[in-house]
Amino acid sequence: AEDFAKAREYFLSCLQGNYRANPYFWYGLAQACHELELHGEALNAIDKTMQDHYTDYKNDRILLKAKILAALNRDQEAITLLTKVADLIPSQEALCRLGVILARNNLLDEAEQAFRKIIRNSQGMTTKTRRREKPWITTAQKQLQKRTPDK
């Protein structure tokens, strides 16, 4: 947390003068604030990066915004964003987070579809990729076991 607090300070100090509208610095600030659970500040920062002409890290920024919205219990908005990027990000994170939020909102069939897709996707992964994606695969497996405990 100390590193994120320092990062927050640095990004805030960078957002001065000619750089006050720099989307890269706003994105960094949003990441640091999210990790510090300063979700209102994080949402304000990430919203400043959602400019049509700024395409760098677009899907990553959308994923971060969805995570922030979910932390603020704005699940419907998070679902919309996660649905938008789940198939565009190479990681299974967006799909897994989507499944968790769908389940939390009692949209169990849709959640199950998301978790099953993660398992299907994992079958074609290299060992290295499967290792990197393990937290999302494990979450999907656990969520599916909750749904069908006899299997």
C-alpha positions as CSV (number, residue, x, y, z in Angstrom):
1,A,0.0,0.0,0.0
2,E,2.9,2.3,0.7
3,D,4.1,2.0,-2.9
4,F,0.6,2.9,-4.2
5,A,0.5,5.9,-1.8
6,K,3.8,7.1,-3.2
7,A,2.6,6.5,-6.8
8,R,-0.5,8.5,-6.1
9,E,1.6,11.4,-4.8
10,Y,3.9,11.2,-7.8
11,F,1.0,11.1,-10.3
12,L,-0.7,14.0,-8.5
13,S,2.5,16.0,-8.7
14,C,2.8,15.3,-12.4
15,L,-0.7,16.5,-13.2
16,Q,0.4,20.1,-13.1
17,G,0.8,22.8,-15.8
18,N,1.0,21.4,-19.3
19,Y,0.5,17.9,-18.0
20,R,-2.8,18.4,-16.1
21,A,-4.7,16.8,-18.9
22,N,-2.2,14.0,-19.7
23,P,-4.3,10.7,-19.9
24,Y,-1.3,8.6,-19.1
25,F,-0.8,10.3,-15.7
26,W,-4.6,10.2,-15.0
27,Y,-4.5,6.4,-15.8
28,G,-1.6,5.9,-13.4
29,L,-3.4,7.9,-10.7
30,A,-6.6,5.9,-11.2
31,Q,-4.6,2.6,-10.8
32,A,-3.0,3.8,-7.6
33,C,-6.2,5.1,-6.1
34,H,-8.0,1.9,-7.0
35,E,-5.3,-0.1,-5.2
36,L,-5.7,2.2,-2.2
37,E,-9.5,1.8,-2.3
38,L,-10.0,5.5,-3.0
39,H,-12.7,4.5,-5.4
40,G,-14.3,7.9,-5.9
41,E,-11.0,9.5,-6.7
42,A,-10.1,6.6,-8.9
43,L,-13.3,6.9,-10.9
44,N,-12.8,10.7,-11.3
45,A,-9.2,10.0,-12.6
46,I,-10.2,7.1,-15.0
47,D,-13.0,9.2,-16.4
48,K,-10.5,11.8,-17.4
49,T,-8.8,9.2,-19.6
50,M,-11.9,8.2,-21.5
51,Q,-11.3,10.5,-24.4
52,D,-12.1,9.3,-27.9
53,H,-8.7,10.4,-29.3
54,Y,-6.8,8.6,-26.6
55,T,-6.6,4.9,-27.6
56,D,-3.5,3.8,-25.6
57,Y,-4.4,1.0,-23.1
58,K,-8.1,1.5,-24.0
59,N,-9.3,-2.0,-23.0
60,D,-7.1,-1.9,-19.9
61,R,-8.6,1.4,-18.9
62,I,-12.2,0.1,-19.5
63,L,-11.3,-2.9,-17.3
64,L,-10.0,-0.7,-14.6
65,K,-13.1,1.5,-14.7
66,A,-15.3,-1.7,-14.5
67,K,-13.3,-2.8,-11.4
68,I,-13.8,0.7,-9.8
69,L,-17.5,0.7,-10.6
70,A,-17.9,-2.8,-9.1
71,A,-16.1,-1.6,-5.9
72,L,-18.6,1.2,-5.8
73,N,-21.5,-1.4,-6.1
74,R,-22.4,0.1,-9.5
75,D,-22.7,-3.5,-10.9
76,Q,-24.9,-2.8,-14.0
77,E,-22.4,-0.3,-15.3
78,A,-19.5,-2.7,-14.5
79,I,-21.3,-5.5,-16.3
80,T,-21.7,-3.3,-19.4
81,L,-18.0,-2.5,-19.5
82,L,-16.8,-6.0,-18.7
83,T,-19.1,-7.4,-21.5
84,K,-17.5,-4.9,-23.9
85,V,-13.9,-5.9,-23.2
86,A,-14.0,-9.5,-21.9
87,D,-13.2,-11.0,-25.4
88,L,-10.7,-8.2,-26.3
89,I,-8.3,-8.6,-23.4
90,P,-6.0,-11.7,-23.6
91,S,-6.3,-12.3,-19.8
92,Q,-9.3,-14.1,-18.4
93,E,-9.6,-11.4,-15.7
94,A,-12.5,-9.4,-17.3
95,L,-14.5,-12.6,-18.0
96,C,-13.9,-13.8,-14.5
97,R,-14.9,-10.5,-12.9
98,L,-18.0,-10.4,-15.2
99,G,-19.0,-13.9,-14.0
100,V,-18.5,-12.9,-10.3
101,I,-20.6,-9.8,-10.7
102,L,-23.3,-11.6,-12.6
103,A,-23.5,-14.3,-9.9
104,R,-23.6,-11.6,-7.2
105,N,-26.6,-10.1,-9.1
106,N,-28.3,-13.6,-9.3
107,L,-27.8,-13.8,-13.0
108,L,-26.6,-17.4,-12.5
109,D,-27.0,-18.7,-16.1
110,E,-25.0,-15.9,-17.6
111,A,-22.4,-16.2,-14.8
112,E,-22.1,-19.9,-15.5
113,Q,-21.5,-19.2,-19.2
114,A,-18.7,-16.8,-18.4
115,F,-17.0,-19.3,-16.0
116,R,-17.4,-22.2,-18.5
117,K,-15.8,-20.0,-21.2
118,I,-12.8,-19.5,-19.0
119,I,-12.4,-23.2,-18.6
120,R,-12.7,-23.8,-22.3
121,N,-10.2,-21.0,-23.0
122,S,-7.8,-22.5,-20.5
123,Q,-7.7,-25.8,-22.4
124,G,-5.9,-24.2,-25.3
125,M,-3.4,-22.3,-23.1
126,T,0.3,-22.9,-22.9
127,T,1.6,-24.0,-19.5
128,K,3.1,-20.5,-19.0
129,T,-0.2,-18.8,-19.8
130,R,-2.2,-21.2,-17.7
131,R,0.1,-20.4,-14.8
132,R,-0.4,-16.6,-15.3
133,E,-4.2,-17.1,-15.6
134,K,-4.4,-19.5,-12.6
135,P,-6.3,-17.1,-10.3
136,W,-9.0,-16.6,-12.8
137,I,-9.2,-20.3,-13.8
138,T,-9.3,-21.3,-10.2
139,T,-12.1,-18.8,-9.4
140,A,-14.1,-20.1,-12.4
141,Q,-13.7,-23.7,-11.2
142,K,-14.8,-22.9,-7.7
143,Q,-17.8,-20.9,-8.9
144,L,-18.8,-23.8,-11.2
145,Q,-18.4,-26.2,-8.3
146,K,-20.8,-24.1,-6.2
147,R,-23.3,-24.3,-9.0
148,T,-23.0,-28.1,-9.6
149,P,-21.5,-29.5,-6.4
150,D,-22.1,-33.1,-7.5
151,K,-19.8,-32.9,-10.5
